[in-house]
Short mmCIF file of C-alpha atoms and ligand atoms in Angstrom, two decimals:
data_model
loop_
_atom_site.label_atom_id
_atom_site.label_comp_id
_atom_site.label_asym_id
_atom_site.label_seq_id
_atom_site.Cartn_x
_atom_site.Cartn_y
_atom_site.Cartn_z
CA UNK A 1 0.00 0.00 0.00
CA UNK A 2 2.82 2.35 1.05
CA UNK A 3 4.70 1.43 -2.16
CA UNK A 4 1.64 2.19 -4.26
CA UNK A 5 1.26 5.58 -2.54
CA UNK A 6 4.95 6.47 -3.14
CA UNK A 7 4.59 5.40 -6.78
CA UNK A 8 1.60 7.72 -7.19
CA UNK A 9 3.47 10.67 -5.67
CA UNK A 10 6.49 9.97 -7.89
CA UNK A 11 4.29 9.83 -11.03
CA UNK A 12 2.60 13.13 -10.14
CA UNK A 13 5.97 14.85 -9.60
CA UNK A 14 7.23 13.46 -12.94
CA UNK A 15 4.09 14.63 -14.79
CA UNK A 16 4.42 18.12 -13.31
CA UNK A 17 8.08 18.26 -14.36
CA UNK A 18 7.28 17.14 -17.93
CA UNK A 19 4.42 19.62 -18.27
CA UNK A 20 6.49 22.50 -16.89
CA UNK A 21 9.23 21.51 -19.37
CA UNK A 22 6.62 21.75 -22.19
CA UNK A 23 5.49 25.16 -20.92
CA UNK A 24 9.01 26.45 -21.33
CA UNK A 25 9.29 25.18 -24.94
CA UNK A 26 11.71 27.46 -26.77
CA UNK A 27 10.71 29.22 -29.99
CA UNK A 28 12.56 27.67 -32.90
CA UNK A 29 13.75 29.97 -35.67
CA UNK A 30 15.64 29.13 -38.85
CA UNK A 31 16.52 31.66 -41.57
CA UNK A 32 16.16 30.68 -45.23
CA UNK A 33 17.02 33.53 -47.63
CA UNK A 34 14.39 36.27 -47.35
CA UNK A 35 12.22 34.45 -44.79
CA UNK A 36 12.45 32.83 -41.37
CA UNK A 37 10.74 29.65 -40.23
CA UNK A 38 9.40 30.52 -36.80
CA UNK A 39 7.75 27.62 -34.95
CA UNK A 40 6.87 25.84 -38.17
CA UNK A 41 5.48 28.95 -39.88
CA UNK A 42 7.16 30.86 -42.70
CA UNK A 43 7.53 34.58 -42.04
CA UNK A 44 8.83 36.83 -44.82
CA UNK A 45 10.85 39.94 -43.96
CA UNK A 46 8.71 43.11 -43.99
CA UNK A 47 10.52 46.37 -44.67
CA UNK A 48 9.70 49.43 -42.54
CA UNK A 49 7.97 52.41 -44.16
CA UNK A 50 10.73 54.98 -44.69
CA UNK A 51 10.39 58.54 -43.46
CA UNK A 52 8.41 60.85 -45.73
CA UNK A 53 6.62 57.93 -47.36
CA UNK A 54 2.84 58.14 -46.95
CA UNK A 55 0.03 55.59 -47.23
CA UNK A 56 -1.96 55.69 -50.49
CA UNK A 57 -5.06 54.03 -49.07
CA UNK A 58 -8.12 55.71 -50.68
CA UNK A 59 -5.62 57.79 -52.66
CA UNK A 60 -6.92 60.43 -55.07
CA UNK A 61 -5.42 63.03 -57.38
CA UNK A 62 -7.01 66.08 -58.99
CA UNK A 63 -9.40 65.14 -61.81
CA UNK A 64 -7.61 64.55 -65.12
CA UNK A 65 -10.08 65.71 -67.77
CA UNK A 66 -8.21 64.25 -70.71
CA UNK A 67 -6.17 61.18 -69.82
CA UNK A 68 -3.08 60.96 -72.04
CA UNK A 69 -1.77 57.42 -72.25
CA UNK A 70 1.51 55.79 -73.25
CA UNK A 71 1.34 52.03 -73.90
CA UNK A 72 4.28 49.67 -73.43
CA UNK A 73 4.06 46.12 -74.83
CA UNK A 74 2.10 45.47 -78.00
CA UNK A 75 2.06 41.69 -78.21
CA UNK A 76 -1.12 39.63 -77.87
CA UNK A 77 -2.68 41.79 -75.12
CA UNK A 78 -1.47 45.36 -75.75
CA UNK A 79 -3.10 46.24 -79.12
CA UNK A 80 -6.58 45.36 -77.80
CA UNK A 81 -6.01 47.67 -74.84
CA UNK A 82 -5.11 50.53 -77.21
CA UNK A 83 -8.19 49.76 -79.28
CA UNK A 84 -10.52 49.72 -76.24
CA UNK A 85 -9.23 53.07 -75.03
CA UNK A 86 -10.15 54.69 -78.35
CA UNK A 87 -13.82 54.11 -77.46
CA UNK A 88 -13.61 56.20 -74.30
CA UNK A 89 -14.15 59.97 -74.41
CA UNK A 90 -11.42 62.08 -72.88
CA UNK A 91 -8.58 59.68 -73.67
CA UNK A 92 -5.65 60.35 -76.00
CA UNK A 93 -3.12 57.75 -77.09
CA UNK A 94 0.07 59.78 -77.12
CA UNK A 95 2.80 57.16 -77.25
CA UNK A 96 3.34 53.51 -78.14
CA UNK A 97 6.29 51.26 -77.37
CA UNK A 98 7.37 47.73 -78.14
CA UNK A 99 10.76 46.12 -78.68
CA UNK A 100 9.65 45.26 -82.21
CA UNK A 101 9.08 48.24 -84.54
CA UNK A 102 6.55 46.32 -86.66
CA UNK A 103 4.30 45.80 -83.62
CA UNK A 104 4.22 49.55 -83.00
CA UNK A 105 3.58 50.24 -86.67
CA UNK A 106 0.74 47.70 -86.79
CA UNK A 107 -1.08 49.54 -83.98
CA UNK A 108 -0.49 52.93 -85.65
CA UNK A 109 -1.94 51.70 -88.95
CA UNK A 110 -4.56 49.16 -87.95
CA UNK A 111 -5.99 50.97 -84.96
CA UNK A 112 -5.15 54.68 -84.81
CA UNK A 113 -5.03 55.61 -88.49
CA UNK A 114 -7.98 53.37 -89.32
CA UNK A 115 -10.09 55.31 -86.81
CA UNK A 116 -8.86 58.65 -88.14
CA UNK A 117 -6.82 59.30 -84.97
CA UNK A 118 -3.38 60.92 -85.02
CA UNK A 119 -0.35 58.62 -85.01
CA UNK A 120 1.28 58.35 -81.60
CA UNK A 121 4.94 58.93 -80.77
CA UNK A 122 6.74 55.63 -81.38
CA UNK A 123 9.41 53.99 -79.22
CA UNK A 124 11.17 50.75 -79.99
CA UNK A 125 14.02 48.56 -78.75
CA UNK A 126 14.55 47.23 -75.21
CA UNK A 127 15.06 50.61 -73.56
CA UNK A 128 12.64 52.77 -75.57
CA UNK A 129 10.05 52.56 -72.78
CA UNK A 130 12.20 54.79 -70.56
CA UNK A 131 11.93 57.67 -73.03
CA UNK A 132 8.19 57.09 -73.22
CA UNK A 133 7.98 57.43 -69.43
CA UNK A 134 10.01 60.65 -69.52
CA UNK A 135 7.56 62.47 -71.84
CA UNK A 136 5.73 65.37 -70.27
CA UNK A 137 2.49 64.79 -72.20
CA UNK A 138 1.58 61.49 -70.58
CA UNK A 139 -0.57 60.98 -67.46
CA UNK A 140 -0.84 57.20 -67.47
CA UNK A 141 1.63 54.50 -68.48
CA UNK A 142 -0.26 51.32 -69.44
CA UNK A 143 2.01 48.27 -69.26
CA UNK A 144 1.21 45.08 -71.23
CA UNK A 145 4.65 43.46 -71.32
CA UNK A 146 5.76 40.13 -69.85
CA UNK A 147 5.68 39.70 -66.05
CA UNK A 148 9.45 39.93 -65.61
CA UNK A 149 9.45 43.58 -66.77
CA UNK A 150 6.35 44.93 -64.96
CA UNK A 151 7.90 46.26 -61.77
CA UNK A 152 10.97 47.88 -63.33
CA UNK A 153 8.69 49.74 -65.75
CA UNK A 154 5.99 50.63 -63.19
CA UNK A 155 8.55 51.94 -60.69
CA UNK A 156 10.36 54.05 -63.29
CA UNK A 157 7.07 55.44 -64.65
CA UNK A 158 5.92 56.48 -61.15
CA UNK A 159 9.31 58.06 -60.50
CA UNK A 160 8.76 60.08 -63.67
CA UNK A 161 5.50 61.35 -62.16
CA UNK A 162 3.16 59.09 -64.14
CA UNK A 163 0.25 56.99 -62.92
CA UNK A 164 0.52 53.32 -63.80
CA UNK A 165 -1.81 50.56 -64.96
CA UNK A 166 -0.04 47.23 -65.16
CA UNK A 167 -1.12 43.84 -66.44
CA UNK A 168 -1.45 40.77 -64.22
CA UNK A 169 0.35 39.73 -62.12
CA UNK A 170 1.77 43.14 -61.25
CA UNK A 171 4.84 41.62 -59.58
CA UNK A 172 6.58 38.24 -59.41
CA UNK A 173 8.22 38.28 -55.96
CA UNK A 174 7.66 39.63 -52.46
CA UNK A 175 10.50 42.08 -52.93
CA UNK A 176 8.86 43.39 -56.12
CA UNK A 177 5.48 43.70 -54.35
CA UNK A 178 7.07 45.88 -51.64
CA UNK A 179 8.83 47.91 -54.33
CA UNK A 180 5.50 48.75 -55.98
CA UNK A 181 3.93 49.72 -52.65
CA UNK A 182 6.93 51.77 -51.52
CA UNK A 183 7.35 53.67 -54.77
CA UNK A 184 3.59 54.41 -55.02
CA UNK A 185 3.77 55.76 -51.45
CA UNK A 186 6.96 57.72 -52.10
CA UNK A 187 5.83 59.27 -55.37
CA UNK A 188 2.12 59.54 -54.42
CA UNK A 189 1.04 58.07 -57.75
CA UNK A 190 -1.67 55.57 -58.64
CA UNK A 191 -0.53 52.05 -59.42
CA UNK A 192 -3.40 49.82 -60.48
CA UNK A 193 -3.12 46.21 -61.54
CA UNK A 194 -5.35 45.47 -64.54
CA UNK A 195 -7.33 42.60 -62.96
CA UNK A 196 -10.10 42.38 -65.52
CA UNK A 197 -11.94 39.41 -63.93
CA UNK A 198 -13.21 41.75 -61.21
CA UNK A 199 -15.37 43.30 -63.94
CA UNK A 200 -16.98 40.21 -65.43
CA UNK A 201 -20.74 40.55 -65.24
CA UNK A 202 -21.51 37.57 -63.01
CA UNK A 203 -18.79 38.60 -60.54
CA UNK A 204 -20.10 42.18 -60.43
CA UNK A 205 -23.66 40.98 -59.88
CA UNK A 206 -22.63 38.51 -57.17
CA UNK A 207 -20.56 41.23 -55.48
CA UNK A 208 -23.58 43.53 -55.54
CA UNK A 209 -25.71 40.76 -53.99
CA UNK A 210 -23.08 39.99 -51.34
CA UNK A 211 -22.89 43.67 -50.44
CA UNK A 212 -26.67 43.68 -49.97
CA UNK A 213 -26.43 40.68 -47.63
CA UNK A 214 -28.16 38.20 -49.96
CA UNK A 215 -25.74 35.42 -48.98
CA UNK A 216 -25.65 36.31 -45.26
CA UNK A 217 -22.10 36.48 -43.89
CA UNK A 218 -19.56 35.32 -46.49
CA UNK A 219 -17.37 32.62 -44.97
CA UNK A 220 -15.65 30.85 -47.86
CA UNK A 221 -14.66 31.67 -51.44
CA UNK A 222 -13.12 29.73 -54.30
CA UNK A 223 -11.30 31.02 -57.36
CA UNK A 224 -8.98 29.63 -60.00
CA UNK A 225 -7.09 29.97 -63.21
CA UNK A 226 -7.66 26.68 -64.98
CA UNK A 227 -6.83 27.21 -68.62
CA UNK A 228 -4.84 24.84 -70.79
CA UNK A 229 -2.30 27.13 -72.49
CA UNK A 230 -1.14 24.50 -75.00
CA UNK A 231 -2.33 26.56 -78.01
CA UNK A 232 -0.52 29.67 -76.73
CA UNK A 233 2.88 28.54 -75.44
CA UNK A 234 4.54 29.26 -78.79
CA UNK A 235 3.01 32.73 -79.03
CA UNK A 236 4.67 34.48 -76.08
CA UNK A 237 7.52 36.80 -77.01
CA UNK A 238 10.84 34.99 -76.67
CA UNK A 239 9.04 32.19 -74.75
CA UNK A 240 8.86 34.33 -71.56
CA UNK A 241 5.89 32.55 -70.02
CA UNK A 242 7.04 28.94 -70.30
CA UNK A 243 10.53 30.01 -69.20
CA UNK A 244 9.08 31.66 -66.09
CA UNK A 245 6.95 28.63 -65.20
CA UNK A 246 9.88 26.29 -65.89
CA UNK A 247 11.90 28.01 -63.19
CA UNK A 248 9.15 28.90 -60.66
CA UNK A 249 7.04 26.67 -58.44
CA UNK A 250 3.81 27.97 -56.92
CA UNK A 251 0.70 29.74 -58.14
CA UNK A 252 2.39 32.06 -60.59
CA UNK A 253 -0.89 33.44 -62.01
CA UNK A 254 -3.23 33.81 -59.04
CA UNK A 255 -4.94 37.15 -59.57
CA UNK A 256 -7.84 36.17 -61.86
CA UNK A 257 -9.17 33.79 -59.20
CA UNK A 258 -8.19 35.82 -56.16
CA UNK A 259 -9.05 39.41 -57.18
CA UNK A 260 -12.85 39.14 -57.36
CA UNK A 261 -12.90 37.18 -54.07
CA UNK A 262 -10.82 39.80 -52.27
CA UNK A 263 -13.32 42.48 -53.25
CA UNK A 264 -16.23 40.37 -51.95
CA UNK A 265 -14.36 39.57 -48.72
CA UNK A 266 -13.33 43.22 -48.12
CA UNK A 267 -9.64 42.44 -48.08
CA UNK A 268 -7.75 45.38 -46.53
CA UNK A 269 -11.12 47.03 -46.11
CA UNK A 270 -12.06 45.35 -42.84
CA UNK A 271 -10.35 41.96 -43.16
CA UNK A 272 -7.00 40.76 -44.44
CA UNK A 273 -5.44 37.60 -45.77
CA UNK A 274 -3.38 36.28 -42.88
CA UNK A 275 -1.96 32.82 -43.62
CA UNK A 276 -1.77 30.41 -46.52
CA UNK A 277 -0.75 26.85 -47.19
CA UNK A 278 -0.06 25.51 -50.68
CA UNK A 279 0.54 22.14 -52.28
CA UNK A 280 1.36 21.16 -55.85
CA UNK A 281 1.36 17.99 -57.89
CA UNK A 282 4.50 16.99 -59.75
CA UNK A 283 4.87 18.37 -63.24
CA UNK A 284 3.84 15.98 -66.00
CA UNK A 285 2.46 18.03 -68.89
CA UNK A 286 4.53 21.15 -68.10
CA UNK A 287 7.65 19.02 -68.20
CA UNK A 288 6.64 17.53 -71.53
CA UNK A 289 6.11 20.94 -73.16
CA UNK A 290 9.37 22.27 -71.72
CA UNK A 291 11.24 19.25 -73.10
CA UNK A 292 9.75 19.88 -76.55
CA UNK A 293 10.19 23.65 -76.59
CA UNK A 294 13.24 24.26 -74.43
CA UNK A 295 15.08 20.93 -74.49
CA UNK A 296 15.16 20.80 -70.65
CA UNK A 297 14.30 17.96 -68.27
CA UNK A 298 13.29 19.98 -65.20
CA UNK A 299 10.10 21.93 -64.65
CA UNK A 300 9.52 23.67 -61.32
CA UNK A 301 5.81 24.47 -61.71
CA UNK A 302 3.46 21.66 -60.69
CA UNK A 303 0.66 20.85 -63.14
CA UNK A 304 -1.89 21.65 -60.43
CA UNK A 305 -1.27 24.04 -57.54
CA UNK A 306 -3.80 24.45 -54.72
CA UNK A 307 -3.70 27.17 -52.07
CA UNK A 308 -5.81 27.68 -48.94
CA UNK A 309 -5.86 31.11 -47.37
CA UNK A 310 -7.26 32.07 -43.98
CA UNK A 311 -8.22 35.66 -43.25
CA UNK A 312 -7.81 37.57 -40.00
CA UNK A 313 -11.52 36.98 -39.35
CA UNK A 314 -11.14 33.24 -39.97
CA UNK A 315 -12.77 33.14 -43.42
CA UNK A 316 -11.21 30.76 -45.98
CA UNK A 317 -10.32 31.13 -49.66
CA UNK A 318 -9.33 28.30 -51.99
CA UNK A 319 -7.27 29.19 -55.07
CA UNK A 320 -6.24 26.83 -57.87
CA UNK A 321 -3.79 27.12 -60.77
CA UNK A 322 -3.58 24.69 -63.68
CA UNK A 323 -2.45 25.80 -67.14
CA UNK A 324 -1.35 22.37 -68.33
CA UNK A 325 -4.07 19.70 -68.22
CA UNK A 326 -7.02 19.02 -70.49
CA UNK A 327 -9.96 20.58 -68.67
CA UNK A 328 -12.64 23.11 -69.52
CA UNK A 329 -11.66 26.72 -68.80
CA UNK A 330 -12.63 27.47 -65.20
CA UNK A 331 -12.19 30.35 -62.75
CA UNK A 332 -14.48 28.66 -60.17
CA UNK A 333 -15.73 31.91 -58.61
CA UNK A 334 -17.73 30.57 -55.72
CA UNK A 335 -19.03 32.52 -52.75
CA UNK A 336 -20.35 30.59 -49.76
CA UNK A 337 -22.27 32.59 -47.19
CA UNK A 338 -24.19 31.61 -44.06
CA UNK A 339 -27.44 32.15 -45.96
CA UNK A 340 -26.66 31.71 -49.63
CA UNK A 341 -24.27 30.66 -52.34
CA UNK A 342 -23.10 31.91 -55.75
CA UNK A 343 -21.30 29.80 -58.35
CA UNK A 344 -19.99 30.81 -61.76
CA UNK A 345 -18.28 27.77 -63.33
CA UNK A 346 -19.21 25.45 -64.92
CA UNK A 347 -22.77 26.71 -64.49
CA UNK A 348 -23.88 30.07 -63.20
CA UNK A 349 -26.28 29.78 -60.32
CA UNK A 350 -27.36 30.79 -56.83
CA UNK A 351 -28.73 29.07 -53.78
CA UNK A 352 -30.84 31.54 -51.83
CA UNK A 353 -33.26 31.68 -48.94
CA UNK A 354 -36.66 32.89 -50.08
CA UNK A 355 -36.83 35.69 -47.53
CA UNK A 356 -33.73 37.29 -49.09
CA UNK A 357 -35.73 38.13 -52.19
CA UNK A 358 -38.10 41.10 -52.31
CA UNK A 359 -41.81 40.35 -51.82
CA UNK A 360 -43.45 39.29 -55.06
CA UNK A 361 -40.14 38.33 -56.71
CA UNK A 362 -41.13 34.68 -57.00
CA UNK A 363 -44.19 33.55 -58.93
CA UNK A 364 -47.35 32.85 -56.92
CA UNK A 365 -46.88 29.58 -55.01
CA UNK A 366 -43.22 29.21 -56.12
CA UNK A 367 -40.68 28.04 -53.51
CA UNK A 368 -36.90 27.80 -53.54
CA UNK A 369 -35.04 24.62 -52.69
CA UNK A 370 -32.31 25.53 -50.18
CA UNK A 371 -30.40 22.39 -51.27
CA UNK A 372 -30.23 23.24 -54.97
CA UNK A 373 -29.78 26.10 -57.41
CA UNK A 374 -32.69 28.47 -57.89
CA UNK A 375 -34.60 27.59 -61.10
CA UNK A 376 -33.12 29.04 -64.33
CA UNK A 377 -35.90 31.62 -64.77
CA UNK A 378 -35.39 32.88 -61.19
CA UNK A 379 -31.61 33.05 -61.74
CA UNK A 380 -32.10 35.07 -64.93
CA UNK A 381 -34.45 37.43 -63.12
CA UNK A 382 -31.90 37.81 -60.29
CA UNK A 383 -29.10 38.54 -62.80
CA UNK A 384 -31.24 41.39 -64.20
CA UNK A 385 -32.55 42.70 -60.89
CA UNK A 386 -29.17 42.74 -59.12
CA UNK A 387 -27.07 43.83 -62.09
CA UNK A 388 -24.26 45.92 -60.62
CA UNK A 389 -24.79 49.69 -61.07
CA UNK A 390 -21.56 49.86 -63.09
CA UNK A 391 -22.86 47.18 -65.44
CA UNK A 392 -26.19 49.04 -65.72
CA UNK A 393 -24.15 52.05 -66.83
CA UNK A 394 -21.83 50.43 -69.34
CA UNK A 395 -22.73 46.79 -70.11
CA UNK A 396 -24.22 47.44 -73.53
CA UNK A 397 -21.25 49.42 -74.80
CA UNK A 398 -18.79 47.00 -73.15
CA UNK A 399 -20.33 44.05 -74.98
CA UNK A 400 -20.10 45.99 -78.26
CA UNK A 401 -16.43 46.91 -77.76
CA UNK A 402 -15.56 43.47 -76.35
CA UNK A 403 -12.44 42.16 -74.66
CA UNK A 404 -13.18 38.85 -72.89
CA UNK A 405 -16.89 39.41 -73.47
CA UNK A 406 -16.77 43.06 -72.35
CA UNK A 407 -15.10 42.88 -68.94
CA UNK A 408 -11.83 44.35 -70.26
CA UNK A 409 -13.70 47.40 -71.47
CA UNK A 410 -15.53 47.82 -68.14
CA UNK A 411 -12.09 47.77 -66.44
CA UNK A 412 -10.64 50.46 -68.74
CA UNK A 413 -13.82 52.51 -68.49
CA UNK A 414 -13.64 52.46 -64.68
CA UNK A 415 -9.93 53.33 -64.64
CA UNK A 416 -10.53 56.37 -66.83
CA UNK A 417 -13.75 57.33 -65.01
CA UNK A 418 -11.97 57.41 -61.66
CA UNK A 419 -9.02 59.39 -63.04
CA UNK A 420 -11.35 61.87 -64.76
CA UNK A 421 -13.36 62.35 -61.56
CA UNK A 422 -10.47 62.44 -59.09
CA UNK A 423 -11.69 59.28 -57.30
CA UNK A 424 -9.81 56.40 -55.65
CA UNK A 425 -9.23 53.63 -58.21
CA UNK A 426 -11.16 50.35 -57.88
CA UNK A 427 -7.89 48.48 -57.32
CA UNK A 428 -5.07 50.15 -55.41
CA UNK A 429 -1.40 49.28 -55.12
CA UNK A 430 -2.08 47.20 -51.98
CA UNK A 431 -4.48 45.00 -53.98
CA UNK A 432 -1.79 44.64 -56.66
CA UNK A 433 0.72 43.48 -54.03
CA UNK A 434 -1.69 41.28 -52.04
CA UNK A 435 -2.99 39.45 -55.10
CA UNK A 436 0.42 39.11 -56.80
CA UNK A 437 2.36 37.99 -53.72
CA UNK A 438 0.85 34.51 -53.85
CA UNK A 439 3.50 33.49 -56.38
CA UNK A 440 6.48 33.52 -54.02
CA UNK A 441 4.47 32.73 -50.86
CA UNK A 442 2.97 29.55 -52.34
CA UNK A 443 6.39 28.49 -53.69
CA UNK A 444 7.82 28.81 -50.15
CA UNK A 445 4.96 26.79 -48.65
CA UNK A 446 5.37 24.05 -51.27
CA UNK A 447 9.15 23.97 -50.80
CA UNK A 448 8.57 23.31 -47.08
CA UNK A 449 6.02 20.53 -47.41
CA UNK A 450 2.87 22.70 -47.30
CA UNK A 451 4.02 24.76 -44.32
CA UNK A 452 1.82 27.74 -43.29
CA UNK A 453 3.07 31.14 -44.49
CA UNK A 454 2.21 34.44 -42.81
CA UNK A 455 0.98 36.81 -45.51
CA UNK A 456 2.61 40.25 -45.45
CA UNK A 457 0.41 43.21 -44.54
CA UNK A 458 1.27 45.59 -47.36
CA UNK A 459 -0.90 48.33 -45.79
CA UNK A 460 1.41 48.21 -42.73
CA UNK A 461 -1.40 48.04 -40.21
CA UNK A 462 -4.09 50.02 -42.07
CA UNK A 463 -6.11 47.01 -43.31
CA UNK A 464 -9.05 47.78 -41.00
CA UNK A 465 -9.32 51.53 -41.62
CA UNK A 466 -11.64 51.40 -44.63
CA UNK A 467 -14.90 49.62 -43.83
CA UNK A 468 -16.06 47.52 -46.76
CA UNK A 469 -15.10 47.43 -50.44
CA UNK A 470 -16.76 50.10 -52.59
CA UNK A 471 -16.48 51.30 -56.17
CA UNK A 472 -16.03 55.05 -55.92
CA UNK A 473 -18.81 57.01 -57.66
N1 LIG B 501 -5.83 40.13 -68.00
C1 LIG B 501 -5.88 39.19 -68.93
O1 LIG B 501 -6.90 38.60 -69.20
C2 LIG B 501 -4.63 38.88 -69.69
C3 LIG B 501 -4.67 38.10 -70.84
C4 LIG B 501 -3.48 37.88 -71.52
C5 LIG B 501 -2.29 38.40 -71.05
N2 LIG B 501 -2.29 39.15 -69.92
C6 LIG B 501 -1.06 39.75 -69.41
O2 LIG B 501 -0.59 40.71 -70.36
C7 LIG B 501 0.82 40.74 -70.36
C8 LIG B 501 1.33 40.52 -71.78
O3 LIG B 501 0.94 39.26 -72.24
P1 LIG B 501 0.89 38.92 -73.79
O4 LIG B 501 0.10 37.67 -73.90
O5 LIG B 501 0.49 40.11 -74.59
O6 LIG B 501 2.44 38.60 -74.07
P2 LIG B 501 3.22 38.77 -75.45
O7 LIG B 501 4.47 37.99 -75.33
O8 LIG B 501 2.30 38.46 -76.60
O9 LIG B 501 3.52 40.33 -75.52
C9 LIG B 501 4.47 40.96 -74.73
C10 LIG B 501 4.98 42.16 -75.51
O10 LIG B 501 5.80 42.95 -74.67
C11 LIG B 501 6.88 43.44 -75.43
N3 LIG B 501 8.02 43.79 -74.57
C12 LIG B 501 8.72 42.99 -73.74
N4 LIG B 501 9.73 43.68 -73.17
C13 LIG B 501 9.64 44.94 -73.64
C14 LIG B 501 10.42 46.10 -73.45
N5 LIG B 501 11.52 46.10 -72.70
N6 LIG B 501 10.05 47.23 -74.09
C15 LIG B 501 8.95 47.25 -74.89
N7 LIG B 501 8.20 46.16 -75.14
C16 LIG B 501 8.54 45.02 -74.52
C17 LIG B 501 7.23 42.29 -76.38
O11 LIG B 501 7.94 42.74 -77.50
C18 LIG B 501 5.83 41.76 -76.71
O12 LIG B 501 5.33 42.37 -77.89
C19 LIG B 501 1.26 39.68 -69.36
O13 LIG B 501 1.48 40.29 -68.13
C20 LIG B 501 0.07 38.76 -69.26
O14 LIG B 501 -0.01 38.08 -68.03
C21 LIG B 501 -3.44 39.40 -69.24
#
């Protein structure tokens, strides 16, 4: 009996010692290049805001009545951007630049001259864009070059006093994301990433519905870029895109899926993306294309990359990237709320509670099934009734002008509208950084076996100052 009692006391003392040892567990920290692994979480270095540099949250400049634009990069994407801008009043195309003189000439002849517009100043060669940025008759530099050149050009343009619109993704590394933010803050210039998917009509309508509480509290969103690029790999100038993917793991093209979700989830307007984890499959098809086109055996980018993000408020976002396999084009675009659901691909639809719809919206005796999509005729009525005010304003013209079914034109229209009215742009430099930073963050998570990564706060603490995402009017 006495032995049993002593054994019990001994066990209790041992347990207390072990638990107090656990309490004192030391923080582990290992540095790997530009990040540290702190207690099994990846933390990237975050530079301090330097003195004299000021936040550009809700940034505005004086109205620019006539927006004078210089375009850099006239490959597959650029000429259509020039063309779209010619449909907007109060815009002048003052300069054009591409490495290749014939690309500049084609835009002069096939777009400007054909429409009876004056020829623009022409710049060519690899450095011509710098002279374009130095001109004193340009307000906005519109960049449609390959990803690797975006930040160098955007930074230089802002330093020359110009506002910048830059194609997606705006930046390819965390360092580049900070550079964009810092230079926009130092020069007090606009820097907008041209994330056109935020302006597709279903996304705008669903955003409008979410903002009116139709889905209750949004808790989860899904977005993707699933697009087999097999027909395009040979078309990119000097093979820049395959070369980039060959040497970079991670979700290198995240913004089409992420951008519209961030607007619906009020990212840096009341919530912020806090951590992510990413995983990727091995490369099969990417490797095959790279072998054929580049004669190499290695391919860093997995065929399918999946990322989960958790926000400060605990909401979750799922983002996918697959530009290699044989699947229908898909950007997912799903919003899950406590009281409703929106889904864009492969079929557009909503799940709604009846009491979210105005009285008399449904036909006499009609009921909604909370376990299925609303019937097609109800969905079509909803799409009309809740059409976003911006779409009401411009949808018809946008569909006439085109550009991915009109969304590209809505984007350009909004950019010019905000500049002409001295309003904050729909997408600011923090959006550009937050949406583009997934590339390097997901690569780091994948390289460390799906380890969580803390997402940088590019607003440096201001993510909760603006309450709710709004298009300025
Ligand atoms: N938002 C969308 O839906 C969408 C669609 C397609 C492409 N994009 C983006 O547009 C950008 C361009 O893509 P693309 O398909 O037109 O590529 P592309 O290879 O067809 O065109 C790139 C052009 O940039 C030019 N260029 C490169 N470096 C230059 C320099 N130093 N000076 C002047 N010109 C230079 C090249 O000569 C080429 O004409 C990329 O960022 C891409 O991700 C976006």
